[in-house]
Short mmCIF file of N, CA and C in Angstrom, two decimals:
data_model
loop_
_atom_site.label_atom_id
_atom_site.label_comp_id
_atom_site.label_asym_id
_atom_site.label_seq_id
_atom_site.Cartn_x
_atom_site.Cartn_y
_atom_site.Cartn_z
N MET A 139 85.70 63.37 110.89
CA MET A 139 85.63 62.90 109.49
C MET A 139 85.44 61.45 109.43
N ASN A 140 84.92 60.79 110.37
CA ASN A 140 84.60 59.42 110.36
C ASN A 140 83.33 59.13 109.78
N ASP A 141 82.38 60.18 109.68
CA ASP A 141 81.11 59.99 109.02
C ASP A 141 81.36 60.01 107.49
N ARG A 142 81.03 58.82 106.88
CA ARG A 142 81.17 58.73 105.48
C ARG A 142 80.02 59.10 104.76
N VAL A 143 79.74 60.34 104.59
CA VAL A 143 78.45 60.74 103.90
C VAL A 143 78.90 61.33 102.64
N THR A 144 78.26 60.74 101.50
CA THR A 144 78.57 61.24 100.11
C THR A 144 77.85 62.41 99.84
N PRO A 145 78.53 63.64 99.48
CA PRO A 145 77.64 64.74 99.23
C PRO A 145 77.05 64.76 97.99
N PRO A 146 75.91 65.33 97.72
CA PRO A 146 75.08 65.31 96.57
C PRO A 146 75.91 65.88 95.44
N MET A 147 75.92 65.21 94.27
CA MET A 147 76.58 65.56 93.00
C MET A 147 75.60 65.98 91.91
N HIS A 148 75.81 67.01 91.31
CA HIS A 148 74.85 67.43 90.24
C HIS A 148 75.62 67.70 88.89
N ALA A 149 74.93 67.09 87.92
CA ALA A 149 75.60 67.29 86.46
C ALA A 149 75.19 68.58 85.95
N LEU A 150 76.16 69.32 85.36
CA LEU A 150 75.85 70.66 84.88
C LEU A 150 75.80 70.54 83.31
N PRO A 151 75.07 71.45 82.68
CA PRO A 151 74.81 71.39 81.23
C PRO A 151 76.14 71.57 80.45
N ASP A 152 77.11 72.17 81.08
CA ASP A 152 78.45 72.24 80.41
C ASP A 152 79.43 71.04 80.46
N GLY A 153 78.93 69.96 80.94
CA GLY A 153 79.59 68.64 81.00
C GLY A 153 80.41 68.57 82.47
N GLU A 154 80.26 69.55 83.18
CA GLU A 154 81.00 69.56 84.43
C GLU A 154 80.10 69.00 85.57
N ALA A 155 80.65 68.80 86.79
CA ALA A 155 79.92 68.27 87.79
C ALA A 155 79.95 69.25 89.01
N GLU A 156 78.91 69.37 89.92
CA GLU A 156 79.07 70.22 90.96
C GLU A 156 78.92 69.56 92.30
N ILE A 157 79.67 69.71 93.17
CA ILE A 157 79.55 69.07 94.47
C ILE A 157 79.70 70.19 95.51
N SER A 158 78.73 70.24 96.43
CA SER A 158 78.66 71.17 97.46
C SER A 158 79.29 70.59 98.70
N LEU A 159 80.23 71.33 99.34
CA LEU A 159 80.92 70.84 100.48
C LEU A 159 80.95 72.05 101.59
N VAL A 160 81.03 71.72 102.74
CA VAL A 160 81.27 72.57 103.88
C VAL A 160 82.63 72.43 104.40
N LEU A 161 83.62 73.30 104.26
CA LEU A 161 84.91 73.20 104.81
C LEU A 161 85.23 74.14 106.07
N ARG A 162 86.05 73.74 106.92
CA ARG A 162 86.45 74.68 107.88
C ARG A 162 87.94 74.96 107.60
N LEU A 163 88.22 76.21 107.34
CA LEU A 163 89.47 76.76 106.92
C LEU A 163 90.14 77.78 107.98
N PRO A 164 91.47 77.74 108.15
CA PRO A 164 91.91 78.80 108.97
C PRO A 164 91.85 80.24 108.26
N TRP A 165 91.73 81.29 108.90
CA TRP A 165 91.66 82.47 108.28
C TRP A 165 92.78 82.81 107.29
N GLU A 166 93.91 82.24 107.53
CA GLU A 166 95.02 82.55 106.61
C GLU A 166 94.68 81.93 105.16
N ASP A 167 94.09 80.75 105.19
CA ASP A 167 93.61 80.24 103.93
C ASP A 167 92.48 81.03 103.14
N VAL A 168 91.51 81.59 104.09
CA VAL A 168 90.46 82.33 103.42
C VAL A 168 91.21 83.63 102.82
N ALA A 169 92.19 84.10 103.45
CA ALA A 169 92.84 85.35 103.02
C ALA A 169 93.60 84.98 101.74
N ARG A 170 94.15 83.79 101.59
CA ARG A 170 94.78 83.38 100.31
C ARG A 170 93.86 83.35 99.25
N LEU A 171 92.66 82.73 99.53
CA LEU A 171 91.54 82.51 98.53
C LEU A 171 91.18 83.99 98.03
N GLY A 172 91.01 84.87 99.05
CA GLY A 172 90.63 86.11 98.70
C GLY A 172 91.70 86.82 97.72
N GLN A 173 92.93 86.66 97.98
CA GLN A 173 93.90 87.20 97.16
C GLN A 173 93.91 86.57 95.68
N GLU A 174 93.69 85.26 95.69
CA GLU A 174 93.50 84.47 94.39
C GLU A 174 92.28 85.14 93.62
N ALA A 175 91.23 85.30 94.38
CA ALA A 175 90.13 85.90 93.74
C ALA A 175 90.33 87.22 93.23
N GLY A 176 91.13 88.00 93.83
CA GLY A 176 91.58 89.36 93.30
C GLY A 176 92.40 89.36 92.21
N ARG A 177 93.39 88.31 92.11
CA ARG A 177 94.15 88.09 90.83
C ARG A 177 93.39 87.78 89.67
N LEU A 178 92.43 86.90 89.94
CA LEU A 178 91.52 86.37 88.84
C LEU A 178 90.69 87.40 88.34
N ALA A 179 90.08 88.25 89.25
CA ALA A 179 89.29 89.43 88.89
C ALA A 179 90.00 90.39 87.97
N SER A 180 91.21 90.57 88.28
CA SER A 180 91.97 91.51 87.59
C SER A 180 92.34 90.95 86.12
N GLN A 181 92.62 89.62 86.09
CA GLN A 181 92.93 89.06 84.67
C GLN A 181 91.60 89.02 83.89
N MET A 182 90.47 88.63 84.58
CA MET A 182 89.06 88.56 83.78
C MET A 182 88.45 89.83 83.65
N GLN A 183 88.89 90.81 84.39
CA GLN A 183 88.18 92.10 84.29
C GLN A 183 86.69 92.03 84.69
N ARG A 184 86.56 91.21 85.78
CA ARG A 184 85.11 91.18 86.37
C ARG A 184 85.23 90.58 87.75
N PRO A 185 84.24 90.71 88.56
CA PRO A 185 84.27 90.29 89.93
C PRO A 185 84.27 88.73 89.87
N VAL A 186 85.09 88.22 90.81
CA VAL A 186 85.28 86.76 91.07
C VAL A 186 85.01 86.43 92.54
N THR A 187 84.10 85.36 92.55
CA THR A 187 83.75 84.90 93.94
C THR A 187 84.95 83.92 94.44
N LEU A 188 84.86 83.81 95.87
CA LEU A 188 85.74 82.75 96.42
C LEU A 188 85.45 81.34 95.73
N ASP A 189 84.16 81.01 95.42
CA ASP A 189 83.97 79.70 94.81
C ASP A 189 84.82 79.46 93.63
N GLU A 190 84.73 80.63 92.78
CA GLU A 190 85.39 80.50 91.49
C GLU A 190 86.91 80.48 91.78
N ALA A 191 87.35 81.10 92.68
CA ALA A 191 88.85 81.20 93.04
C ALA A 191 89.18 79.66 93.38
N VAL A 192 88.32 79.02 94.28
CA VAL A 192 88.69 77.66 94.63
C VAL A 192 88.70 76.87 93.44
N SER A 193 87.60 76.88 92.71
CA SER A 193 87.47 75.95 91.53
C SER A 193 88.81 76.21 90.56
N HIS A 194 89.23 77.48 90.43
CA HIS A 194 90.36 77.68 89.63
C HIS A 194 91.52 76.98 90.15
N ARG A 195 91.81 77.23 91.48
CA ARG A 195 92.87 76.63 92.15
C ARG A 195 92.90 75.18 91.98
N LEU A 196 91.77 74.49 92.07
CA LEU A 196 91.68 73.08 92.11
C LEU A 196 92.02 72.54 90.65
N ARG A 197 91.45 73.32 89.59
CA ARG A 197 91.80 73.02 88.19
C ARG A 197 93.20 73.15 87.83
N SER A 198 93.81 74.21 88.36
CA SER A 198 95.15 74.49 87.93
C SER A 198 96.31 73.97 88.68
N ALA A 199 95.95 73.48 89.85
CA ALA A 199 96.92 72.74 90.85
C ALA A 199 97.65 71.56 90.19
N ARG A 200 98.84 71.22 90.48
CA ARG A 200 99.53 70.09 90.01
C ARG A 200 98.83 68.90 90.66
N PRO A 201 99.00 67.75 90.31
CA PRO A 201 98.48 66.50 90.81
C PRO A 201 98.76 66.42 92.34
N ALA A 202 97.79 65.97 93.07
CA ALA A 202 97.90 65.88 94.49
C ALA A 202 98.81 64.71 95.01
N ALA A 203 99.39 64.95 96.17
CA ALA A 203 100.11 63.77 96.62
C ALA A 203 99.38 62.41 96.76
N HIS A 204 98.18 62.62 97.18
CA HIS A 204 97.30 61.42 97.42
C HIS A 204 96.92 60.76 96.13
N ALA A 205 97.22 61.32 94.97
CA ALA A 205 96.78 60.71 93.61
C ALA A 205 98.06 59.76 93.19
N LYS A 206 98.94 59.48 93.94
CA LYS A 206 99.95 58.61 93.65
C LYS A 206 99.43 57.12 93.77
N PRO A 207 100.03 56.25 92.98
CA PRO A 207 99.62 54.89 93.08
C PRO A 207 99.70 54.25 94.43
N ALA A 208 99.04 53.36 94.85
CA ALA A 208 99.01 52.73 96.09
C ALA A 208 100.46 52.14 96.35
N GLY A 209 101.01 52.22 97.48
CA GLY A 209 102.29 51.81 97.83
C GLY A 209 103.38 52.83 97.79
N GLU A 210 103.19 53.88 96.97
CA GLU A 210 104.13 55.02 97.01
C GLU A 210 103.88 55.82 98.18
N GLN A 211 104.81 56.16 98.94
CA GLN A 211 104.68 57.08 100.06
C GLN A 211 105.56 58.31 99.85
N PRO A 212 105.13 59.51 100.22
CA PRO A 212 105.90 60.71 100.07
C PRO A 212 107.06 60.64 101.14
N PRO A 213 108.06 61.22 100.74
CA PRO A 213 109.18 61.27 101.79
C PRO A 213 108.86 61.77 103.04
N PRO A 214 109.39 61.34 104.21
CA PRO A 214 108.96 61.93 105.50
C PRO A 214 109.57 63.41 105.50
N VAL A 215 108.72 64.24 106.19
CA VAL A 215 109.01 65.61 106.39
C VAL A 215 109.78 65.77 107.84
N THR A 216 110.88 66.40 107.68
CA THR A 216 111.67 66.72 108.84
C THR A 216 111.75 68.17 109.08
N MET A 217 111.63 68.44 110.39
CA MET A 217 111.71 69.97 110.72
C MET A 217 112.90 70.33 111.55
N THR A 218 113.63 71.28 111.33
CA THR A 218 114.69 71.77 112.22
C THR A 218 113.95 72.48 113.37
N SER A 219 114.85 72.84 114.39
CA SER A 219 114.40 73.39 115.53
C SER A 219 114.07 74.78 115.19
N SER A 220 114.55 75.50 114.27
CA SER A 220 114.13 76.86 113.88
C SER A 220 112.74 76.96 113.21
N ALA A 221 112.38 75.76 112.58
CA ALA A 221 111.10 75.67 111.96
C ALA A 221 109.95 75.41 112.84
N SER A 222 110.20 74.86 114.13
CA SER A 222 109.15 74.55 114.90
C SER A 222 108.50 75.79 115.62
N VAL A 223 107.00 75.78 115.58
CA VAL A 223 106.34 76.85 116.13
C VAL A 223 105.41 76.25 117.28
N SER A 224 105.72 75.10 117.71
CA SER A 224 104.77 74.47 118.68
C SER A 224 104.84 75.14 120.14
N SER A 225 105.95 75.92 120.20
CA SER A 225 106.03 76.65 121.60
C SER A 225 105.28 77.94 121.58
N LEU A 226 104.78 78.49 120.42
CA LEU A 226 103.96 79.57 120.40
C LEU A 226 102.53 79.33 120.74
N PRO A 227 102.07 80.30 121.57
CA PRO A 227 100.63 80.11 121.92
C PRO A 227 99.63 80.27 120.83
N PRO A 228 98.60 79.57 120.74
CA PRO A 228 97.69 79.88 119.50
C PRO A 228 97.19 81.41 119.66
N ARG A 229 96.90 81.95 118.51
CA ARG A 229 96.27 83.26 118.53
C ARG A 229 94.83 83.10 118.62
N PRO A 230 94.18 84.13 119.29
CA PRO A 230 92.67 84.15 119.33
C PRO A 230 92.11 84.32 117.97
N PRO A 231 90.89 83.63 117.76
CA PRO A 231 90.18 83.61 116.41
C PRO A 231 89.95 85.20 115.90
N ALA A 232 89.72 86.09 116.85
CA ALA A 232 89.43 87.48 116.42
C ALA A 232 90.76 88.08 115.84
N ASP A 233 91.90 87.80 116.44
CA ASP A 233 93.14 88.33 115.79
C ASP A 233 93.42 87.64 114.41
N GLN A 234 93.10 86.28 114.41
CA GLN A 234 93.33 85.61 113.14
C GLN A 234 92.35 86.29 111.98
N ALA A 235 91.08 86.50 112.34
CA ALA A 235 90.22 87.18 111.34
C ALA A 235 90.70 88.48 110.94
N ARG A 236 91.15 89.27 111.95
CA ARG A 236 91.51 90.59 111.56
C ARG A 236 92.73 90.71 110.70
N GLN A 237 93.69 89.81 111.02
CA GLN A 237 94.88 89.75 110.21
C GLN A 237 94.47 89.40 108.75
N ALA A 238 93.64 88.25 108.69
CA ALA A 238 93.25 87.82 107.32
C ALA A 238 92.52 88.78 106.39
N ILE A 239 91.67 89.65 107.16
CA ILE A 239 90.98 90.68 106.45
C ILE A 239 91.94 91.81 106.05
N GLU A 240 92.86 92.12 106.96
CA GLU A 240 93.94 93.14 106.53
C GLU A 240 94.71 92.61 105.23
N ARG A 241 95.02 91.36 105.27
CA ARG A 241 95.69 90.79 104.08
C ARG A 241 94.97 90.92 102.89
N ILE A 242 93.74 90.55 102.94
CA ILE A 242 92.87 90.70 101.77
C ILE A 242 92.66 92.18 101.41
N ASN A 243 92.59 92.94 102.18
CA ASN A 243 92.54 94.41 101.85
C ASN A 243 93.70 95.08 101.54
N GLY A 244 94.81 94.41 101.75
CA GLY A 244 96.25 95.08 101.42
C GLY A 244 96.77 95.93 102.42
N THR A 245 96.00 95.99 103.64
CA THR A 245 96.54 96.97 104.70
C THR A 245 97.43 96.36 105.74
N ALA A 246 97.79 95.18 105.56
CA ALA A 246 98.67 94.36 106.66
C ALA A 246 100.09 94.94 106.61
#
């Protein structure tokens, strides 16, 4: 993330702007976006893409912690020993993908 490249921004006729980004997400996040797209699709009674789900999530989210004025720091996060998962071995990507797909399909 040291490369400071400004992605191209396009003005849209409806007054919004479009920025194209490439993100690397864990499969669990992709599964949650799929669930969000499913919820939106049932509300809107039409298919919804992951792009739309992300846009909806960004628009409806409360202000991000990084949007606070300079000088304000969030309180430190403390973890109890029961909340620590560092001793667990990482799961293989194939297992993560399979579990994410199962969550999206509701078969988990």
